[in-house]
PDB file of C-alpha atoms in Angstrom:
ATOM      1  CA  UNK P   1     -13.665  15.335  -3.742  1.00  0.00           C
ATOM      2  CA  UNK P   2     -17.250  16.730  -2.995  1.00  0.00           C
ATOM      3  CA  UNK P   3     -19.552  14.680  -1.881  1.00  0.00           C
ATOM      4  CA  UNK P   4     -23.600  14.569  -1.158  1.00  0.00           C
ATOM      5  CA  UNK P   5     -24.787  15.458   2.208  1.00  0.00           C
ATOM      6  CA  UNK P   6     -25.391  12.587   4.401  1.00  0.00           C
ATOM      7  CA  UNK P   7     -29.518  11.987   4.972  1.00  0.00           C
ATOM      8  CA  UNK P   8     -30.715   9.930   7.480  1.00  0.00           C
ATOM      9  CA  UNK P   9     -32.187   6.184   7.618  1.00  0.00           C
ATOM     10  CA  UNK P  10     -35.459   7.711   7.768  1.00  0.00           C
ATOM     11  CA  UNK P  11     -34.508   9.778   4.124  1.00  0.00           C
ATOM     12  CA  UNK P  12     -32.403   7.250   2.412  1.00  0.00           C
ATOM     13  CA  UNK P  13     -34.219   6.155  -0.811  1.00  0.00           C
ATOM     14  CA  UNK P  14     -31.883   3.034  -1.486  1.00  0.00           C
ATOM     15  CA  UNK P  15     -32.358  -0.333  -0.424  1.00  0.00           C
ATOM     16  CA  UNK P  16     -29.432  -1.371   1.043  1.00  0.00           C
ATOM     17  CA  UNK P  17     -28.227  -4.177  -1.688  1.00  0.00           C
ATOM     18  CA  UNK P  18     -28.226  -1.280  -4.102  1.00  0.00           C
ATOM     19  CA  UNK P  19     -26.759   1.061  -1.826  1.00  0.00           C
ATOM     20  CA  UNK P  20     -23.530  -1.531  -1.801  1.00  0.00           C
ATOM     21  CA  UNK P  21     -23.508  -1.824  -5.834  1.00  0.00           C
ATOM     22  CA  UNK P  22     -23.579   1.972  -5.936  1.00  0.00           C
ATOM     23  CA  UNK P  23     -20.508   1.953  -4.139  1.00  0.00           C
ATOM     24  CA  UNK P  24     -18.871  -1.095  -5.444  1.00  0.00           C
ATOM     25  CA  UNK P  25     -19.548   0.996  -9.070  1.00  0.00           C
ATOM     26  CA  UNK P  26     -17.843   4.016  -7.345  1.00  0.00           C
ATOM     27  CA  UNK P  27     -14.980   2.321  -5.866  1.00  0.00           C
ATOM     28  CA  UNK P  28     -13.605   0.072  -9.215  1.00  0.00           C
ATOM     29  CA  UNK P  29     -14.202   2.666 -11.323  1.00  0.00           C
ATOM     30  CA  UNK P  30     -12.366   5.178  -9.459  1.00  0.00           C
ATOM     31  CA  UNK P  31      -9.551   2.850  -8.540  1.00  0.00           C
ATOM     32  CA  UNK P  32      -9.290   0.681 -11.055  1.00  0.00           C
ATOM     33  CA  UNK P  33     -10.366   2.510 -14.406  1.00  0.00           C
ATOM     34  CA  UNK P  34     -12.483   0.116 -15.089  1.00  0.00           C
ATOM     35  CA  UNK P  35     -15.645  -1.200 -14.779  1.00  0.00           C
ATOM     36  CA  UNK P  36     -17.758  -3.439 -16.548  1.00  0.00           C
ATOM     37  CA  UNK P  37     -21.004  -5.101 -15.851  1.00  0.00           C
ATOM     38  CA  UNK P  38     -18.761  -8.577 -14.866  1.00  0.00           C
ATOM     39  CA  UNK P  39     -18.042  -6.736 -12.186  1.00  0.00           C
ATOM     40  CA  UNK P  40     -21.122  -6.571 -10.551  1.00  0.00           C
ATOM     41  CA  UNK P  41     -22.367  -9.794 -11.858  1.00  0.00           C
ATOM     42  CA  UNK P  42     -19.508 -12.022  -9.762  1.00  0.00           C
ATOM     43  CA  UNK P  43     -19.919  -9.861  -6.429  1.00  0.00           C
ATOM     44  CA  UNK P  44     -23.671  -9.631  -6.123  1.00  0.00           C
ATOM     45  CA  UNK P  45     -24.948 -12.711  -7.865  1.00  0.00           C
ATOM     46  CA  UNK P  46     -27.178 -10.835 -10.462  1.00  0.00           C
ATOM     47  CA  UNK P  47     -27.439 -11.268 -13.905  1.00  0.00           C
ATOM     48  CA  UNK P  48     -26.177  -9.230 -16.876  1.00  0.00           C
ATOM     49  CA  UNK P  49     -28.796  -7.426 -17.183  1.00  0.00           C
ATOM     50  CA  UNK P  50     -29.867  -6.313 -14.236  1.00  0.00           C
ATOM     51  CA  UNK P  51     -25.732  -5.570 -13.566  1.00  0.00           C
ATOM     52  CA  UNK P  52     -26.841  -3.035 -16.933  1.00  0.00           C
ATOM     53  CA  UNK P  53     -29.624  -1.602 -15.194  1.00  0.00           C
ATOM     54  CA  UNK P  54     -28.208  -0.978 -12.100  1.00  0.00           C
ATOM     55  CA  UNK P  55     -25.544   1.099 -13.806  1.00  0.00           C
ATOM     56  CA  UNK P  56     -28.013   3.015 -15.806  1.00  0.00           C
ATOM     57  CA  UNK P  57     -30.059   4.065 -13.118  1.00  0.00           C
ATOM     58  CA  UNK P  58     -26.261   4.829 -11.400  1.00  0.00           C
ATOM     59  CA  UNK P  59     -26.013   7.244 -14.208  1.00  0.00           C
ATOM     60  CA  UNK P  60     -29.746   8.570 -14.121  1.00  0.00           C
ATOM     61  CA  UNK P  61     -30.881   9.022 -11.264  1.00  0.00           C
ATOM     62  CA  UNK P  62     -27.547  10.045  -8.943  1.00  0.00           C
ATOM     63  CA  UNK P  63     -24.690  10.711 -10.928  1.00  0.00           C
ATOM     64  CA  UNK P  64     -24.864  11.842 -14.383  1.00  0.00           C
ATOM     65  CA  UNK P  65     -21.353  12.499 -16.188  1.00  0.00           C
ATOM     66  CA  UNK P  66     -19.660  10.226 -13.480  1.00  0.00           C
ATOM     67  CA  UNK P  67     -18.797   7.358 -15.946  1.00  0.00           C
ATOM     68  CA  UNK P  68     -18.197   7.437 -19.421  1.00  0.00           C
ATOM     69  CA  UNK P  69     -18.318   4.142 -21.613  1.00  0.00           C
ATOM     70  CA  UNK P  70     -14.827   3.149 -23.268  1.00  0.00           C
ATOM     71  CA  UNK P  71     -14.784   1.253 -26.568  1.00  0.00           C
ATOM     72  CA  UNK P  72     -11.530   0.176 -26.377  1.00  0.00           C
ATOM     73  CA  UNK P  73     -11.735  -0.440 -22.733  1.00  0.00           C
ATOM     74  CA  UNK P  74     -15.183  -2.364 -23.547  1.00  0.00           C
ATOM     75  CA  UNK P  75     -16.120  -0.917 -20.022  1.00  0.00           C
ATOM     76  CA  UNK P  76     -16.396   2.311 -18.091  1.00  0.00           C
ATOM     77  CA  UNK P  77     -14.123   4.700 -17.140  1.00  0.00           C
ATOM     78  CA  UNK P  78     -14.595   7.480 -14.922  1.00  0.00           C
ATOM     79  CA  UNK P  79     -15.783  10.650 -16.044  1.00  0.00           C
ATOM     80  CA  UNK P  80     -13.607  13.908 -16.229  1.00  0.00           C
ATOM     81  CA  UNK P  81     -16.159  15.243 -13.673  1.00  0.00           C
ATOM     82  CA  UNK P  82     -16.114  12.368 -11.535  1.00  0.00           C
ATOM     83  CA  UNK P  83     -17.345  13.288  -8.108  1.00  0.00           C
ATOM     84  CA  UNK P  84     -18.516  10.433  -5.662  1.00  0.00           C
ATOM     85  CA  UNK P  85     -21.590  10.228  -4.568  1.00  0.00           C
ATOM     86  CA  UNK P  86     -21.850   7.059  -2.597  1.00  0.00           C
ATOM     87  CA  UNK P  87     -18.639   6.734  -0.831  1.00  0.00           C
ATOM     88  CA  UNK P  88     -15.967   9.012   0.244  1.00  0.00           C
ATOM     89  CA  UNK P  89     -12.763   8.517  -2.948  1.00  0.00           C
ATOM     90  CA  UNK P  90     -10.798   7.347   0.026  1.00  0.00           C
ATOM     91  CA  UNK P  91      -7.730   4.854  -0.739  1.00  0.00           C
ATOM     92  CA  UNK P  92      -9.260   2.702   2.514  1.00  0.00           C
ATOM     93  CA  UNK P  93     -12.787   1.899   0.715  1.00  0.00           C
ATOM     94  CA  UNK P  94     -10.564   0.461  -2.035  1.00  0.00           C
ATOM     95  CA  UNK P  95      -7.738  -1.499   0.242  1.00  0.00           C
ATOM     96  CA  UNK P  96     -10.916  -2.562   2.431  1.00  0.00           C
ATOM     97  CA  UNK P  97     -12.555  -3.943  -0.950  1.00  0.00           C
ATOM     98  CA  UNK P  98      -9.911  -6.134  -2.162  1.00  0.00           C
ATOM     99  CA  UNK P  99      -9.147  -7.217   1.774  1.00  0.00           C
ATOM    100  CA  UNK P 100     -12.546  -8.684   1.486  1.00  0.00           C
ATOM    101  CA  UNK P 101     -11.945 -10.404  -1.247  1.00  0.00           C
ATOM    102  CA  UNK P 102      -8.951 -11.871   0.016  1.00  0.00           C
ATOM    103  CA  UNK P 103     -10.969 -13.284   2.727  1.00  0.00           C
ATOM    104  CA  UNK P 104     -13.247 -14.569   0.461  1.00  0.00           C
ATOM    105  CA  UNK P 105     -10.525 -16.217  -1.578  1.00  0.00           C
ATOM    106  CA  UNK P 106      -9.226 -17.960   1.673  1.00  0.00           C
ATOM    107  CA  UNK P 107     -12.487 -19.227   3.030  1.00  0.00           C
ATOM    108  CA  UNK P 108     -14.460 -20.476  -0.543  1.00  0.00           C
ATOM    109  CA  UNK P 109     -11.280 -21.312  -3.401  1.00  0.00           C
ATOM    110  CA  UNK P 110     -14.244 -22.165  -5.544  1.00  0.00           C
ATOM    111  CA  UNK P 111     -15.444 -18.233  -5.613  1.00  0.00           C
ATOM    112  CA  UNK P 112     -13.556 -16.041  -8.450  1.00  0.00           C
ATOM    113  CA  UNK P 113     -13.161 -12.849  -6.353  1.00  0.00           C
ATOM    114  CA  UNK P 114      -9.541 -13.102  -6.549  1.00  0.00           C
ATOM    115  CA  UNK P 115      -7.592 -10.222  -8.564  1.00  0.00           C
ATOM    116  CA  UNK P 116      -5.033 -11.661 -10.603  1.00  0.00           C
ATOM    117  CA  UNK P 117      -2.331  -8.696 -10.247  1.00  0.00           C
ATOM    118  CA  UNK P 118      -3.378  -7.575  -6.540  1.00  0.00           C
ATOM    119  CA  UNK P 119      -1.946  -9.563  -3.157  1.00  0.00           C
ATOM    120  CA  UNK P 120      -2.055  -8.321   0.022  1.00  0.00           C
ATOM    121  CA  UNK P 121       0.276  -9.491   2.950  1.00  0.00           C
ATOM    122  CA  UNK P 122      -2.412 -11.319   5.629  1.00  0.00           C
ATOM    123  CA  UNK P 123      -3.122 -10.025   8.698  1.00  0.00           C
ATOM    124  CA  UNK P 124      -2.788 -12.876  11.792  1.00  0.00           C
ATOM    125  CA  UNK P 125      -5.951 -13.158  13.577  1.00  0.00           C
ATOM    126  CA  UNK P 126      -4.324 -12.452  17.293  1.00  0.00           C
ATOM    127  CA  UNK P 127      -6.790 -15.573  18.342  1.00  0.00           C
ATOM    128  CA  UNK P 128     -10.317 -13.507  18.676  1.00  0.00           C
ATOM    129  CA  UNK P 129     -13.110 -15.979  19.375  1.00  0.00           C
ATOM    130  CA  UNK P 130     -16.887 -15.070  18.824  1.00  0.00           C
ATOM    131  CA  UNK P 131     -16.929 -16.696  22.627  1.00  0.00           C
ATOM    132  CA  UNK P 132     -15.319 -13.770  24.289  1.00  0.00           C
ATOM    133  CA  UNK P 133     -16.148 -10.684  21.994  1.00  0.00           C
ATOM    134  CA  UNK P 134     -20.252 -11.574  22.048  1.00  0.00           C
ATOM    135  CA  UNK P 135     -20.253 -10.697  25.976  1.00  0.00           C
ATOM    136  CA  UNK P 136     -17.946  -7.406  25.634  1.00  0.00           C
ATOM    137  CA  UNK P 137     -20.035  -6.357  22.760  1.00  0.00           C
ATOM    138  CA  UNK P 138     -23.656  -7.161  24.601  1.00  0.00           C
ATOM    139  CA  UNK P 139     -21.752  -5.324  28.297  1.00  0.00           C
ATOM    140  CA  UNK P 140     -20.868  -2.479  26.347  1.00  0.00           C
ATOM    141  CA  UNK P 141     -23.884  -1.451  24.643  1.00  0.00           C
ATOM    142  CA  UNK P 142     -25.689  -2.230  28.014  1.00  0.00           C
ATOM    143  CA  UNK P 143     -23.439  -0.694  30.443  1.00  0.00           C
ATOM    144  CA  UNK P 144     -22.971  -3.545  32.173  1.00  0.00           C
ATOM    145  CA  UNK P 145     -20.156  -4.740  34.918  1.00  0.00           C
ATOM    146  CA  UNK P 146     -18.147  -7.651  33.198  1.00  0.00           C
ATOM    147  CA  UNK P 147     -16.077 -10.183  35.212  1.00  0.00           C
ATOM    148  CA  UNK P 148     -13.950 -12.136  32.950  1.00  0.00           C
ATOM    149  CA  UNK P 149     -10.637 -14.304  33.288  1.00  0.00           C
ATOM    150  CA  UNK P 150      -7.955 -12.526  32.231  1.00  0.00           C
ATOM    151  CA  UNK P 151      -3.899 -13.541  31.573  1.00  0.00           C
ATOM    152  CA  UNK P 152      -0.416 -11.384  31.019  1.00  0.00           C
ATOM    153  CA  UNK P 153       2.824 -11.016  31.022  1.00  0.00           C
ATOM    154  CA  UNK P 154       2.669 -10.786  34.597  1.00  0.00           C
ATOM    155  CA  UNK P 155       0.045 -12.780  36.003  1.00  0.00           C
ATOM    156  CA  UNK P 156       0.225 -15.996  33.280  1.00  0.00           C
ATOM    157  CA  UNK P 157      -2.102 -17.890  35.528  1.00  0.00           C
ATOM    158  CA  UNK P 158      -5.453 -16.812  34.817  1.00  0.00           C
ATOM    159  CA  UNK P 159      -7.263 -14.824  37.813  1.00  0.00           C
ATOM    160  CA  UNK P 160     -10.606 -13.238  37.584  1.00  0.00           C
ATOM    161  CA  UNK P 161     -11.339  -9.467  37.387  1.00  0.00           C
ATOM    162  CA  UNK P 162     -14.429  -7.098  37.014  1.00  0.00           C
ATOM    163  CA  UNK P 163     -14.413  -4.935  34.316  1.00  0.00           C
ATOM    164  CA  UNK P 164     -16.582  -1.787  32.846  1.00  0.00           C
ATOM    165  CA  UNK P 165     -15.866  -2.333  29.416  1.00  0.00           C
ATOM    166  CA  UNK P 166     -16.704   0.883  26.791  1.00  0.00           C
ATOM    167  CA  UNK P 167     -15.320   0.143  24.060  1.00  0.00           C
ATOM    168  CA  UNK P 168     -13.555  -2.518  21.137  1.00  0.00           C
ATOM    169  CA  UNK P 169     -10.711  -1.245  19.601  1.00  0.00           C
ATOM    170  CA  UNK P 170      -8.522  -2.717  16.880  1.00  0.00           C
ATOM    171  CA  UNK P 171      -5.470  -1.584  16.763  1.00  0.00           C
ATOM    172  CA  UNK P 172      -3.853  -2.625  13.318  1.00  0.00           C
ATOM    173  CA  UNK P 173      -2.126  -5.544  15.468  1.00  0.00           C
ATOM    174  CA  UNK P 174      -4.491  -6.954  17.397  1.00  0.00           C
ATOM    175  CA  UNK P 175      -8.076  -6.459  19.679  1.00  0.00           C
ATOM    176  CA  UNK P 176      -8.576  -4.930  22.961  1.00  0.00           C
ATOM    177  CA  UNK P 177     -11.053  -3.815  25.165  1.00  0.00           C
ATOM    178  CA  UNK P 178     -11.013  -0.365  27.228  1.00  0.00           C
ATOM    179  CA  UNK P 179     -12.715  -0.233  30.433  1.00  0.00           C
ATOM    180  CA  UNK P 180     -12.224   0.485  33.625  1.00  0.00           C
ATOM    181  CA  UNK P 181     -10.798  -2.086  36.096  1.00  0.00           C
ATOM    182  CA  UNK P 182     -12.412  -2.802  39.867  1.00  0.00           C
ATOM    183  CA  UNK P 183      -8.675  -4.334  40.708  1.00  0.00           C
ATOM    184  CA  UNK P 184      -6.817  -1.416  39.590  1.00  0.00           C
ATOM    185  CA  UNK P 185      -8.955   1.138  40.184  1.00  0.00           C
ATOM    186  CA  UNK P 186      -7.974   2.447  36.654  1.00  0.00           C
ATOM    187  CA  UNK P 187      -9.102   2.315  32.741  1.00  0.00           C
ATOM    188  CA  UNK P 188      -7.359  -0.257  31.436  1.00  0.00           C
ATOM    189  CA  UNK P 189      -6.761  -1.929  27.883  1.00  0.00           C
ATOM    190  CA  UNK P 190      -7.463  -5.624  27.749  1.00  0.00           C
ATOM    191  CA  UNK P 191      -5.991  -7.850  25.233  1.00  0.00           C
ATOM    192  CA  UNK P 192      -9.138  -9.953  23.582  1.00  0.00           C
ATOM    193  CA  UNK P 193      -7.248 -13.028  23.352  1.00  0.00           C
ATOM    194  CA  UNK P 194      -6.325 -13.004  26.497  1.00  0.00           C
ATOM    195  CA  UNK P 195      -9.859 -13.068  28.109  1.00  0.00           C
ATOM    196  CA  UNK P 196     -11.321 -16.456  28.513  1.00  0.00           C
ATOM    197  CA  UNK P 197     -14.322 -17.877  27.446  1.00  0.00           C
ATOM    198  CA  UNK P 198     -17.678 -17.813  29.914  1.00  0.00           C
ATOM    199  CA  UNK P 199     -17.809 -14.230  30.536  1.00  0.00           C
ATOM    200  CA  UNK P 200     -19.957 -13.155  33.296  1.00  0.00           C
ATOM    201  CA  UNK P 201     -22.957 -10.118  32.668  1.00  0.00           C
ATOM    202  CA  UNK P 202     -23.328  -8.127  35.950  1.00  0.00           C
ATOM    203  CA  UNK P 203     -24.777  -5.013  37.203  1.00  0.00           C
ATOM    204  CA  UNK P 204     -25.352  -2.296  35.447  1.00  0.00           C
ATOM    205  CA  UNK P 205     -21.499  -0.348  35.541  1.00  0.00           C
ATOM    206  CA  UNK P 206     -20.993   2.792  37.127  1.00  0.00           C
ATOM    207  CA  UNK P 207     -18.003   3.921  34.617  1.00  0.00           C
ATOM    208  CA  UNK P 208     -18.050   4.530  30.863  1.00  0.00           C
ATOM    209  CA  UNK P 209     -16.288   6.408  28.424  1.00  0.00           C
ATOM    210  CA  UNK P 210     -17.415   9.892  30.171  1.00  0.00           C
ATOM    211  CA  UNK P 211     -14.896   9.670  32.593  1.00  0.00           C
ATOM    212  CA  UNK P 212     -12.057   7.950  30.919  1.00  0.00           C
ATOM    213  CA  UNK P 213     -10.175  11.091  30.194  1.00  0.00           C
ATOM    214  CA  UNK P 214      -7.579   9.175  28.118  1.00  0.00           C
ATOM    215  CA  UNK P 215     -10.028   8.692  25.998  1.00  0.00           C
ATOM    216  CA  UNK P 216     -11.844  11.841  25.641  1.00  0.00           C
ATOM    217  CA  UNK P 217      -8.206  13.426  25.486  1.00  0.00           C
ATOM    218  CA  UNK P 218      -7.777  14.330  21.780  1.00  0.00           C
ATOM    219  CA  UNK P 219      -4.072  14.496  21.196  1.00  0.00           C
ATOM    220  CA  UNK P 220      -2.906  15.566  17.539  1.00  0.00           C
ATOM    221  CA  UNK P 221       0.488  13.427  16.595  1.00  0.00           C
ATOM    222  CA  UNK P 222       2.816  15.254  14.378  1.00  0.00           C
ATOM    223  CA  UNK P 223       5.047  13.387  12.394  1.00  0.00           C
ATOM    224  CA  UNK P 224       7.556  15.091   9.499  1.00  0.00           C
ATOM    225  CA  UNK P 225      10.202  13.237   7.589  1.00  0.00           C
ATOM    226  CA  UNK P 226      13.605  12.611   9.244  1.00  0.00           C
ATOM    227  CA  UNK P 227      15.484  15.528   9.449  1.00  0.00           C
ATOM    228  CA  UNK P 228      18.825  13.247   8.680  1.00  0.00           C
ATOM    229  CA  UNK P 229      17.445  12.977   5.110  1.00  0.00           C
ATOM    230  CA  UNK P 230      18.686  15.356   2.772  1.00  0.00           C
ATOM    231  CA  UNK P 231      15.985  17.709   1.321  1.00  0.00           C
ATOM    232  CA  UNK P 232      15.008  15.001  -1.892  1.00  0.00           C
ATOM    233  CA  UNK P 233      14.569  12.440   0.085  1.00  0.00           C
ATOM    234  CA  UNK P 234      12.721  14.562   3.070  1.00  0.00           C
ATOM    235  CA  UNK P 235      10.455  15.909   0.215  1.00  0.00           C
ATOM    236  CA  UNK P 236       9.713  11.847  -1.373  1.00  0.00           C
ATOM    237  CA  UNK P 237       8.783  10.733   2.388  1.00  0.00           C
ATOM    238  CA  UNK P 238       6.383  13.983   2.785  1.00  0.00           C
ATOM    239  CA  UNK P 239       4.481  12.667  -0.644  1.00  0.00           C
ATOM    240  CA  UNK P 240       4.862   8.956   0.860  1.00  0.00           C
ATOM    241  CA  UNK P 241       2.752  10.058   3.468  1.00  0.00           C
ATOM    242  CA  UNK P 242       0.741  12.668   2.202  1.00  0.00           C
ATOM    243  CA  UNK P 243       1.964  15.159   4.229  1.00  0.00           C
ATOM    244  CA  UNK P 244       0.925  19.110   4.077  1.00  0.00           C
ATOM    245  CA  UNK P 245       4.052  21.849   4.319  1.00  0.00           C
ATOM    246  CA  UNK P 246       6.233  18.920   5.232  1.00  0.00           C
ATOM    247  CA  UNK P 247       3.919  17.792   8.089  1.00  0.00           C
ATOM    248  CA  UNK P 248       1.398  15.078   8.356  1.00  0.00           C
ATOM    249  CA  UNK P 249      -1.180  15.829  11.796  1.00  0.00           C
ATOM    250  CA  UNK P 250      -3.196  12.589  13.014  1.00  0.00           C
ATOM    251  CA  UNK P 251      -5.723  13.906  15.750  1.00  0.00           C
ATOM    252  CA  UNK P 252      -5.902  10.563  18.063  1.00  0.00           C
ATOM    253  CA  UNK P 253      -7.050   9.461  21.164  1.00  0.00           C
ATOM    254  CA  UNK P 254      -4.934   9.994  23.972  1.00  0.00           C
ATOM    255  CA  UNK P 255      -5.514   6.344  24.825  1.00  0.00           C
ATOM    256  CA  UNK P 256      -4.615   5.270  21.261  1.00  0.00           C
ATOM    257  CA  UNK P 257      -1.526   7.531  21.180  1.00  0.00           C
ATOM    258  CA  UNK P 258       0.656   4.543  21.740  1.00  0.00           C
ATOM    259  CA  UNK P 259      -0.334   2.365  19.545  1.00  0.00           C
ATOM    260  CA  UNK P 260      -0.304   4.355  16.652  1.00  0.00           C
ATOM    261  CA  UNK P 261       3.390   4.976  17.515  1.00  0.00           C
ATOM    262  CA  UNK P 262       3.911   1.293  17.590  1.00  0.00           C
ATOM    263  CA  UNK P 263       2.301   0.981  14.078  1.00  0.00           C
ATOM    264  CA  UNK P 264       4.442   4.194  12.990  1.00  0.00           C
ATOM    265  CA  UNK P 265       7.299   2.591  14.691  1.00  0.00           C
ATOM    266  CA  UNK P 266       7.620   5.656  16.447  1.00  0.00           C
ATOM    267  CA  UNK P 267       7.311   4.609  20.036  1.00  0.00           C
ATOM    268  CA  UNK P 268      10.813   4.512  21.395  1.00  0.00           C
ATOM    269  CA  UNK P 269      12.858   7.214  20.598  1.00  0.00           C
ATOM    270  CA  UNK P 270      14.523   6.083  16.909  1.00  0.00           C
ATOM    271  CA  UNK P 271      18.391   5.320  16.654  1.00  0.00           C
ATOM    272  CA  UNK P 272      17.862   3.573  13.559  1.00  0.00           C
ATOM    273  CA  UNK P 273      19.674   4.821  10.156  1.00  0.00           C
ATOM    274  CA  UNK P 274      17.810   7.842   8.579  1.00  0.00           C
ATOM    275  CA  UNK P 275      16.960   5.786   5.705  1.00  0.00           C
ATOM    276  CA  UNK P 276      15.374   2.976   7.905  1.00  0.00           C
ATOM    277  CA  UNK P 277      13.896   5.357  10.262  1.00  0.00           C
ATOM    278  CA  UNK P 278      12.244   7.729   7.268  1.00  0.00           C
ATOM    279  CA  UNK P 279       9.557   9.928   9.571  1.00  0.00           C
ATOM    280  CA  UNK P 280      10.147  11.307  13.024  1.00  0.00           C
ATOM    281  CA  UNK P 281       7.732  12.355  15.590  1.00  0.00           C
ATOM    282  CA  UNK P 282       7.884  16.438  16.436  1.00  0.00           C
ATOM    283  CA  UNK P 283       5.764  16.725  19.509  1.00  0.00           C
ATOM    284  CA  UNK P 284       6.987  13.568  21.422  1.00  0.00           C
ATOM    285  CA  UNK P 285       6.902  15.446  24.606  1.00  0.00           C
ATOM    286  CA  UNK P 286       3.079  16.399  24.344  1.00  0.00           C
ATOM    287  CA  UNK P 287       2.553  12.483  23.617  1.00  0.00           C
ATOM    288  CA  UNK P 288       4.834  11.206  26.103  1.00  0.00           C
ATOM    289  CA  UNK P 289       2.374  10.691  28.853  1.00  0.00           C
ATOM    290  CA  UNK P 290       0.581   8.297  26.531  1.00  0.00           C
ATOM    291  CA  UNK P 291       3.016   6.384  24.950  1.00  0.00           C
ATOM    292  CA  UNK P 292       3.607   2.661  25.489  1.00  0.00           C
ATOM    293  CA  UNK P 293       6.805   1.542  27.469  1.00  0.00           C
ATOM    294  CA  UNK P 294       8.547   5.043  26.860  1.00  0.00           C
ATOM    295  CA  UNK P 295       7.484   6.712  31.051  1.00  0.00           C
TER     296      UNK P 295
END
């Protein structure tokens, strides 16, 4: 799906409220077939008829022929033209949208966000506390030396270390930091949980993302269905994944190789049934190097 070039802040004529109805228009009509002023009404506050107007002006002013009223749907439905304008058409924005209103669910039962015929499985929080992400956030963006308390596997007792933290990731399991490590001499990945609290801003750092070659190692992970499939079942896995000739390419991080392997379940070499096991990955040796627990 097309989609209007990007302008910047400076450009943008939207406020950003409206900005977020545009795309919550976008995203339910395009996922869900449906849209009706309710829609807008329960997730912003607003009334009915300024819900109306703000799908007018949709129509008016930025896409035209993108939704087409329904009688029988008593709502909109997207257009045989539809072409977003405000977000990408991306399965994510919609999974992200009804993840939020799980959340929302969860925290305030007294809030009708919840879809009746849509669950999703919830994700444990790994035990990130405001505490120790406020002083990784304010040491990265300042390039600042961190010394923190930090546990593992190895050293359960906590001991200090200095750190030059660059960046937060999130994994799909759980938070880290990447930075590079006095102790070690190396980058390193810290687990967030594991940090205690009372952090410790010092100097500026000396190391950031520039030199972390894992990290400014682009490696491309190719993954194809299971050869041990017969060629139905290869061919359902390739549209499982959306893969292209039978191959599905994620460019990646070198330093986030491993843990999209983990979330793949494609970290250790598989000796599961083909059925079980459903995708292999082709260029294991090229990612080998960065894998986790498989040197």
């Amino acid at each position: 799906m097309s989609r209007s070039p990007r302008k910047s802040a400076g450009d943008w004529p939207l406020r950003w409220d409206l900005l977020l109805r545009y795309r919550l228009i976008e995203i339910i009509a395009l996922w869900e077939g449906r849209l009706t002023t309710n829609h807008l009404m329960r997730a912003f506050g607003i009334g009915r008829q300024q819900a109306s107007k703000d799908i007018n002006l949709y129509l008016k002013q930025y896409a035209p022929g993108n939704l087409v009223y329904d009688r029988s749907l008593k709502g909109y439905r997207p257009g045989p033209g539809f072409t977003p304008r405000f977000t990408l058409g991306a399965a994510d924005e919609y999974l992200q949208m009804v993840r939020t209103r799980e959340d929302l669910a969860g925290s305030f039962e007294q809030l009708a966000v919840r879809e009746l015929n849509i669950e999703m499985l919830p994700v444990p929080n790994r035990g990130l506390r405001p505490e120790v992400l406020r002083p990784l956030i304010q040491a990265c963006r300042e390039r600042r030396r961190l010394e923190i308390e930090y546990v593992s596997l190895a050293h359960p007792e906590p001991e200090p270390r200095v750190i030059h933290p660059h960046t937060v990731v999130f994994s799909g399991y759980r938070w880290h930091v990447r930075g590079w490590c006095e102790k070690n001499r190396e980058y390193r990945d810290f687990v967030l949980s594991r940090i205690g609290d009372g952090a410790r801003l010092l100097t500026p750092a000396s190391r950031d993302a520039r030199q972390d070659r894992a990290w400014q190692t682009v490696i491309t992970v190719r993954v194809a269905p299971d050869p041990r499939l017969d060629p139905a079942q290869q061919t359902l896995i390739a549209a499982d994944y959306g893969m292209t000739n039978g191959e599905l390419a994620l460019p990646t991080r070198a330093a986030l190789v491993g843990y999209l392997l983990q979330w793949l379940r494609l970290e250790q070499t598989p000796n599961r049934p083909p059925e079980a096991q459903q995708i292999v990955l082709m260029n294991r040796d090229e990612c080998r190097p960065w894998l986790i627990g498989d040197n």
